CSV table of N, CA and C in Angstrom, one decimal:
chain,number,residue,atom,x,y,z
A,20,MET,N,37.0,138.1,77.5
A,20,MET,CA,38.2,138.6,77.9
A,20,MET,C,38.1,139.3,79.3
A,21,SER,N,39.0,139.0,80.2
A,21,SER,CA,38.9,139.5,81.6
A,21,SER,C,39.4,141.0,81.6
A,22,ALA,N,39.0,141.6,82.7
A,22,ALA,CA,39.4,143.0,82.9
A,22,ALA,C,40.9,143.2,83.0
A,23,LYS,N,41.6,142.2,83.6
A,23,LYS,CA,43.0,142.2,83.6
A,23,LYS,C,43.7,142.1,82.3
A,24,GLN,N,43.1,141.3,81.4
A,24,GLN,CA,43.6,141.2,80.0
A,24,GLN,C,43.4,142.5,79.2
A,25,ILE,N,42.3,143.1,79.4
A,25,ILE,CA,42.0,144.3,78.7
A,25,ILE,C,42.9,145.4,79.2
A,26,THR,N,43.2,145.5,80.5
A,26,THR,CA,44.1,146.5,81.1
A,26,THR,C,45.5,146.3,80.5
A,27,CYS,N,45.9,145.0,80.4
A,27,CYS,CA,47.3,144.7,79.8
A,27,CYS,C,47.4,145.2,78.4
A,28,ILE,N,46.3,144.9,77.6
A,28,ILE,CA,46.3,145.3,76.2
A,28,ILE,C,46.4,146.8,76.1
A,29,ILE,N,45.6,147.5,76.9
A,29,ILE,CA,45.6,149.0,76.8
A,29,ILE,C,46.9,149.6,77.2
A,30,ILE,N,47.6,149.0,78.3
A,30,ILE,CA,48.9,149.5,78.7
A,30,ILE,C,49.9,149.2,77.5
A,31,ALA,N,49.9,148.1,76.9
A,31,ALA,CA,50.8,147.8,75.8
A,31,ALA,C,50.6,148.7,74.6
A,32,MET,N,49.3,149.0,74.3
A,32,MET,CA,49.0,149.9,73.2
A,32,MET,C,49.5,151.3,73.5
A,33,LEU,N,49.3,151.8,74.8
A,33,LEU,CA,49.8,153.1,75.1
A,33,LEU,C,51.3,153.2,75.1
A,34,ALA,N,52.0,152.2,75.5
A,34,ALA,CA,53.5,152.1,75.5
A,34,ALA,C,53.9,152.2,74.1
A,35,ALA,N,53.3,151.5,73.2
A,35,ALA,CA,53.7,151.5,71.8
A,35,ALA,C,53.4,152.8,71.1
A,36,ILE,N,52.3,153.5,71.5
A,36,ILE,CA,52.0,154.8,70.9
A,36,ILE,C,53.1,155.8,71.4
A,37,LEU,N,53.4,155.8,72.6
A,37,LEU,CA,54.4,156.7,73.2
A,37,LEU,C,55.8,156.4,72.5
A,38,ALA,N,56.2,155.2,72.4
A,38,ALA,CA,57.5,154.8,71.8
A,38,ALA,C,57.5,155.3,70.3
A,39,ASN,N,56.4,155.1,69.6
A,39,ASN,CA,56.4,155.5,68.2
A,39,ASN,C,56.4,157.0,68.1
A,40,ALA,N,55.7,157.7,68.9
A,40,ALA,CA,55.6,159.1,68.8
A,40,ALA,C,57.0,159.7,69.0
A,41,GLU,N,57.7,159.3,69.9
A,41,GLU,CA,59.0,159.8,70.2
A,41,GLU,C,60.0,159.6,69.0
A,42,SER,N,59.9,158.4,68.5
A,42,SER,CA,60.9,158.0,67.4
A,42,SER,C,60.5,158.5,66.1
A,43,LYS,N,59.3,159.0,65.8
A,43,LYS,CA,58.9,159.3,64.5
A,43,LYS,C,58.8,160.8,64.2
A,44,ILE,N,59.1,161.6,65.2
A,44,ILE,CA,59.0,163.1,64.9
A,44,ILE,C,60.3,163.5,64.2
A,45,ASP,N,60.0,164.1,63.1
A,45,ASP,CA,61.1,164.6,62.2
A,45,ASP,C,61.8,165.8,62.9
A,46,PRO,N,63.2,165.7,63.0
A,46,PRO,CA,63.9,166.8,63.6
A,46,PRO,C,63.6,168.2,63.1
A,47,ASP,N,63.3,168.3,61.8
A,47,ASP,CA,62.9,169.6,61.3
A,47,ASP,C,61.6,170.1,61.9
A,48,VAL,N,60.7,169.2,62.2
A,48,VAL,CA,59.4,169.6,62.9
A,48,VAL,C,59.8,170.1,64.3
A,49,LEU,N,60.6,169.4,65.0
A,49,LEU,CA,61.0,169.8,66.4
A,49,LEU,C,61.7,171.2,66.3
A,50,LYS,N,62.6,171.4,65.3
A,50,LYS,CA,63.3,172.7,65.1
A,50,LYS,C,62.3,173.8,64.9
A,51,SER,N,61.2,173.5,64.2
A,51,SER,CA,60.2,174.5,63.9
A,51,SER,C,59.5,175.1,65.1
A,52,TYR,N,59.5,174.3,66.2
A,52,TYR,CA,58.9,174.7,67.4
A,52,TYR,C,59.8,175.6,68.3
A,53,ALA,N,61.1,175.6,68.0
A,53,ALA,CA,62.1,176.3,68.7
A,53,ALA,C,61.8,177.8,68.6
A,54,GLY,N,62.0,178.6,69.6
A,54,GLY,CA,61.9,180.0,69.6
A,54,GLY,C,61.3,180.6,70.9
A,55,THR,N,61.1,181.9,70.9
A,55,THR,CA,60.5,182.6,72.0
A,55,THR,C,59.0,182.8,71.8
A,56,TYR,N,58.3,182.6,72.9
A,56,TYR,CA,56.8,182.7,72.9
A,56,TYR,C,56.5,183.6,74.1
A,57,LYS,N,55.4,184.4,73.8
A,57,LYS,CA,55.0,185.3,74.9
A,57,LYS,C,53.5,185.2,75.1
A,58,GLY,N,53.0,185.5,76.3
A,58,GLY,CA,51.6,185.4,76.6
A,58,GLY,C,51.4,185.9,78.0
A,59,LYS,N,50.2,185.6,78.5
A,59,LYS,CA,49.8,185.9,79.9
A,59,LYS,C,49.5,184.6,80.7
A,60,ASN,N,50.0,184.6,81.9
A,60,ASN,CA,49.7,183.4,82.7
A,60,ASN,C,48.3,183.4,83.2
A,61,VAL,N,47.9,182.4,84.0
A,61,VAL,CA,46.5,182.3,84.5
A,61,VAL,C,46.2,183.5,85.4
A,62,GLU,N,47.2,184.1,86.0
A,62,GLU,CA,47.0,185.3,86.9
A,62,GLU,C,46.9,186.6,86.1
A,63,GLY,N,47.2,186.5,84.8
A,63,GLY,CA,47.2,187.7,83.9
A,63,GLY,C,48.5,188.4,83.8
A,64,ALA,N,49.6,187.9,84.4
A,64,ALA,CA,50.9,188.5,84.2
A,64,ALA,C,51.6,188.1,82.9
A,65,GLU,N,52.4,189.0,82.3
A,65,GLU,CA,53.1,188.7,81.1
A,65,GLU,C,54.2,187.6,81.4
A,66,VAL,N,54.3,186.6,80.5
A,66,VAL,CA,55.3,185.6,80.6
A,66,VAL,C,56.0,185.4,79.3
A,67,GLU,N,57.3,185.0,79.4
A,67,GLU,CA,58.1,184.7,78.2
A,67,GLU,C,58.6,183.3,78.4
A,68,PHE,N,58.4,182.5,77.3
A,68,PHE,CA,58.7,181.1,77.4
A,68,PHE,C,59.6,180.8,76.2
A,69,ARG,N,60.6,179.9,76.3
A,69,ARG,CA,61.5,179.5,75.2
A,69,ARG,C,61.5,178.0,75.0
A,70,PHE,N,61.5,177.6,73.8
A,70,PHE,CA,61.7,176.2,73.4
A,70,PHE,C,63.0,176.2,72.6
A,71,LEU,N,63.7,175.1,72.8
A,71,LEU,CA,65.0,174.9,72.1
A,71,LEU,C,65.1,173.5,71.6
A,72,PHE,N,65.8,173.3,70.5
A,72,PHE,CA,66.1,172.0,69.9
A,72,PHE,C,67.5,171.7,70.2
A,73,LYS,N,67.8,170.6,70.9
A,73,LYS,CA,69.2,170.3,71.2
A,73,LYS,C,69.4,168.8,71.2
A,74,ASP,N,70.4,168.3,70.5
A,74,ASP,CA,70.7,166.9,70.4
A,74,ASP,C,69.5,166.0,70.1
A,75,GLY,N,68.7,166.5,69.1
A,75,GLY,CA,67.6,165.7,68.6
A,75,GLY,C,66.4,165.8,69.5
A,76,GLU,N,66.4,166.6,70.5
A,76,GLU,CA,65.2,166.6,71.5
A,76,GLU,C,64.8,168.1,71.6
A,77,LEU,N,63.5,168.2,72.1
A,77,LEU,CA,62.9,169.5,72.4
A,77,LEU,C,62.9,169.8,73.9
A,78,PHE,N,63.3,171.0,74.2
A,78,PHE,CA,63.3,171.4,75.6
A,78,PHE,C,62.5,172.7,75.7
A,79,GLY,N,62.0,173.0,76.9
A,79,GLY,CA,61.2,174.2,77.1
A,79,GLY,C,61.5,174.8,78.5
A,80,HIS,N,61.3,176.1,78.6
A,80,HIS,CA,61.4,176.7,80.0
A,80,HIS,C,60.9,178.1,80.0
A,81,TYR,N,60.4,178.5,81.2
A,81,TYR,CA,60.2,180.0,81.4
A,81,TYR,C,61.5,180.7,81.4
A,82,VAL,N,61.5,181.9,80.9
A,82,VAL,CA,62.8,182.7,80.9
A,82,VAL,C,63.3,182.7,82.4
A,83,LYS,N,64.5,182.6,82.6
A,83,LYS,CA,65.2,182.6,83.9
A,83,LYS,C,65.1,181.3,84.7
A,84,GLU,N,64.5,180.3,84.0
A,84,GLU,CA,64.4,179.0,84.7
A,84,GLU,C,65.2,178.0,83.8
A,85,LYS,N,65.6,176.9,84.4
A,85,LYS,CA,66.3,175.8,83.8
A,85,LYS,C,65.5,175.1,82.8
A,86,PRO,N,66.0,174.8,81.6
A,86,PRO,CA,65.2,174.1,80.6
A,86,PRO,C,64.9,172.6,81.0
A,87,TRP,N,63.8,172.1,80.6
A,87,TRP,CA,63.4,170.7,80.9
A,87,TRP,C,63.0,170.0,79.6
A,88,LYS,N,63.3,168.8,79.5
A,88,LYS,CA,63.0,168.0,78.3
A,88,LYS,C,61.5,167.8,78.1
A,89,LEU,N,61.0,167.9,76.9
A,89,LEU,CA,59.6,167.7,76.6
A,89,LEU,C,59.5,166.3,76.0
A,90,ILE,N,58.5,165.5,76.5
A,90,ILE,CA,58.3,164.1,76.0
A,90,ILE,C,57.1,164.2,75.1
A,91,PRO,N,57.3,163.7,73.8
A,91,PRO,CA,56.2,163.7,72.9
A,91,PRO,C,55.0,162.8,73.2
A,92,ILE,N,53.8,163.3,73.0
A,92,ILE,CA,52.6,162.5,73.1
A,92,ILE,C,52.2,162.2,71.6
A,93,ASN,N,52.3,163.2,70.8
A,93,ASN,CA,52.1,163.0,69.3
A,93,ASN,C,53.0,164.0,68.6
A,94,GLN,N,52.8,164.3,67.3
A,94,GLN,CA,53.6,165.2,66.6
A,94,GLN,C,53.6,166.6,67.1
A,95,SER,N,52.6,167.1,67.7
A,95,SER,CA,52.5,168.5,68.2
A,95,SER,C,52.3,168.7,69.6
A,96,THR,N,52.1,167.6,70.4
A,96,THR,CA,51.8,167.7,71.8
A,96,THR,C,52.8,167.0,72.7
A,97,PHE,N,53.2,167.7,73.7
A,97,PHE,CA,54.3,167.2,74.6
A,97,PHE,C,53.9,167.4,76.0
A,98,TYR,N,54.7,166.7,76.9
A,98,TYR,CA,54.5,167.0,78.4
A,98,TYR,C,55.9,167.1,78.9
A,99,PRO,N,56.1,168.0,80.0
A,99,PRO,CA,57.4,168.1,80.6
A,99,PRO,C,57.9,166.9,81.3
A,100,GLU,N,59.1,166.6,81.3
A,100,GLU,CA,59.6,165.3,81.9
A,100,GLU,C,59.3,165.3,83.4
A,101,TRP,N,59.1,166.4,84.0
A,101,TRP,CA,58.9,166.4,85.5
A,101,TRP,C,57.4,166.2,85.8
A,102,ALA,N,56.5,166.2,84.8
A,102,ALA,CA,55.1,166.2,85.0
A,102,ALA,C,54.4,165.0,84.4
A,103,SER,N,53.2,164.8,84.8
A,103,SER,CA,52.4,163.8,84.1
A,103,SER,C,51.8,164.4,82.9
A,104,ASP,N,51.0,163.6,82.2
A,104,ASP,CA,50.4,164.1,80.9
A,104,ASP,C,49.2,165.0,81.2
A,105,LYS,N,49.1,165.4,82.5
A,105,LYS,CA,48.0,166.4,82.9
A,105,LYS,C,48.6,167.8,82.6
A,106,VAL,N,49.8,167.9,82.3
A,106,VAL,CA,50.4,169.2,81.9
A,106,VAL,C,50.9,169.0,80.5
A,107,THR,N,50.3,169.7,79.5
A,107,THR,CA,50.7,169.5,78.1
A,107,THR,C,51.0,170.8,77.4
A,108,ILE,N,51.8,170.7,76.4
A,108,ILE,CA,52.2,171.8,75.5
A,108,ILE,C,51.8,171.4,74.1
A,109,THR,N,50.9,172.1,73.4
A,109,THR,CA,50.6,171.8,72.1
A,109,THR,C,50.9,172.9,71.2
A,110,PHE,N,51.7,172.6,70.1
A,110,PHE,CA,52.1,173.7,69.2
A,110,PHE,C,51.0,173.8,68.1
A,111,ASP,N,50.6,175.1,67.9
A,111,ASP,CA,49.5,175.4,66.9
A,111,ASP,C,50.1,175.9,65.6
A,112,LEU,N,49.6,175.4,64.5
A,112,LEU,CA,50.1,175.8,63.2
A,112,LEU,C,49.0,176.5,62.4
A,113,GLU,N,49.4,177.4,61.6
A,113,GLU,CA,48.5,178.1,60.6
A,113,GLU,C,49.3,178.2,59.3
A,114,ASN,N,48.7,177.6,58.2
A,114,ASN,CA,49.3,177.6,56.9
A,114,ASN,C,50.7,177.0,57.0
A,115,GLY,N,50.9,175.9,57.8
A,115,GLY,CA,52.1,175.2,57.9
A,115,GLY,C,53.2,175.8,58.8
A,116,LYS,N,52.9,177.0,59.4
A,116,LYS,CA,53.9,177.6,60.2
A,116,LYS,C,53.4,177.7,61.7
A,117,VAL,N,54.3,177.5,62.6
A,117,VAL,CA,54.0,177.5,64.0
A,117,VAL,C,53.7,179.0,64.4
A,118,ILE,N,52.5,179.2,65.0
A,118,ILE,CA,52.1,180.5,65.4
A,118,ILE,C,52.0,180.7,66.9
A,119,SER,N,51.8,179.5,67.6
A,119,SER,CA,51.6,179.6,69.1
A,119,SER,C,51.8,178.3,69.7
A,120,ALA,N,51.8,178.3,71.0
A,120,ALA,CA,51.8,177.1,71.8
A,120,ALA,C,50.8,177.2,72.9
A,121,THR,N,50.1,176.2,73.2
A,121,THR,CA,49.0,176.2,74.2
A,121,THR,C,49.5,175.3,75.4
A,122,LEU,N,49.8,175.9,76.5
A,122,LEU,CA,50.2,175.2,77.7
A,122,LEU,C,49.0,175.0,78.5
A,123,LYS,N,48.7,173.7,78.8
A,123,LYS,CA,47.4,173.4,79.5
A,123,LYS,C,47.9,172.6,80.8
A,124,ASP,N,47.4,173.1,81.9
A,124,ASP,CA,47.7,172.4,83.2
A,124,ASP,C,46.4,172.0,83.8
A,125,ASP,N,46.2,170.7,83.8
A,125,ASP,CA,44.9,170.1,84.4
A,125,ASP,C,45.2,169.4,85.7
A,126,ASP,N,46.4,169.6,86.2
A,126,ASP,CA,46.8,168.9,87.5
A,126,ASP,C,46.1,169.6,88.6
A,127,GLU,N,45.2,168.9,89.3
A,127,GLU,CA,44.4,169.6,90.4
A,127,GLU,C,45.2,170.1,91.5
A,128,SER,N,46.5,169.6,91.7
A,128,SER,CA,47.3,170.0,92.8
A,128,SER,C,48.2,171.2,92.4
A,129,SER,N,48.1,171.6,91.1
A,129,SER,CA,49.0,172.7,90.7
A,129,SER,C,48.5,174.1,91.1
A,130,ALA,N,49.4,174.9,91.4
A,130,ALA,CA,49.0,176.3,91.8
A,130,ALA,C,48.8,177.1,90.5
A,131,HIS,N,49.2,176.6,89.3
A,131,HIS,CA,49.1,177.3,88.1
A,131,HIS,C,48.1,176.6,87.1
A,132,ARG,N,47.1,176.0,87.7
A,132,ARG,CA,46.2,175.2,86.9
A,132,ARG,C,45.4,176.2,85.9
A,133,GLY,N,45.3,175.7,84.6
A,133,GLY,CA,44.6,176.5,83.6
A,133,GLY,C,45.3,176.4,82.3
A,134,THR,N,44.9,177.3,81.4
A,134,THR,CA,45.4,177.2,80.0
A,134,THR,C,46.1,178.6,79.7
A,135,ILE,N,47.3,178.5,79.1
A,135,ILE,CA,48.0,179.7,78.6
A,135,ILE,C,48.2,179.6,77.1
A,136,ILE,N,47.9,180.6,76.4
A,136,ILE,CA,48.2,180.7,75.0
A,136,ILE,C,49.4,181.6,74.8
A,137,LEU,N,50.5,181.0,74.3
A,137,LEU,CA,51.8,181.7,74.1
A,137,LEU,C,51.9,181.9,72.6
A,138,LYS,N,52.0,183.2,72.2
A,138,LYS,CA,52.2,183.5,70.7
A,138,LYS,C,53.7,183.5,70.4
A,139,LYS,N,54.0,182.9,69.3
A,139,LYS,CA,55.4,182.8,68.9
A,139,LYS,C,55.9,184.2,68.4
A,140,VAL,N,57.1,184.6,68.9
A,140,VAL,CA,57.6,185.9,68.6
A,140,VAL,C,58.4,185.7,67.3
A,141,LEU,N,58.0,186.4,66.2
A,141,LEU,CA,58.6,186.2,64.9
A,141,LEU,C,59.8,187.0,64.8
A,142,LYS,N,60.8,186.5,64.1
A,142,LYS,CA,62.1,187.2,63.9
A,142,LYS,C,61.8,188.4,63.0
A,143,GLU,N,62.4,189.5,63.3
A,143,GLU,CA,62.2,190.7,62.5
A,143,GLU,C,63.3,190.9,61.5
């Protein structure tokens, strides 16, 4: 098999994985990710982040910024529509409940490169 054929197969497989990931996420799972999350950015400043479920899709944004659509990579990991998969958000579960979200920015050109752990704010 040639390198070109292998590359075509890999691209087709990745496209299928992404297509299946987006179509197979249960709306109740996406709804469970919605809420307010707080943590510290890579500079150590407090940040507040919100995720919302709207029209069958998940959106996220820093407070006071415009929401952006999150594209699924798998059931719990997403990337913002404006970014490559070098910027990811992974929702972390404990005993079946969402407890935090890990925002990871591996884009070398980003001013905010690093990892942020955002704890979900529980309703009182």
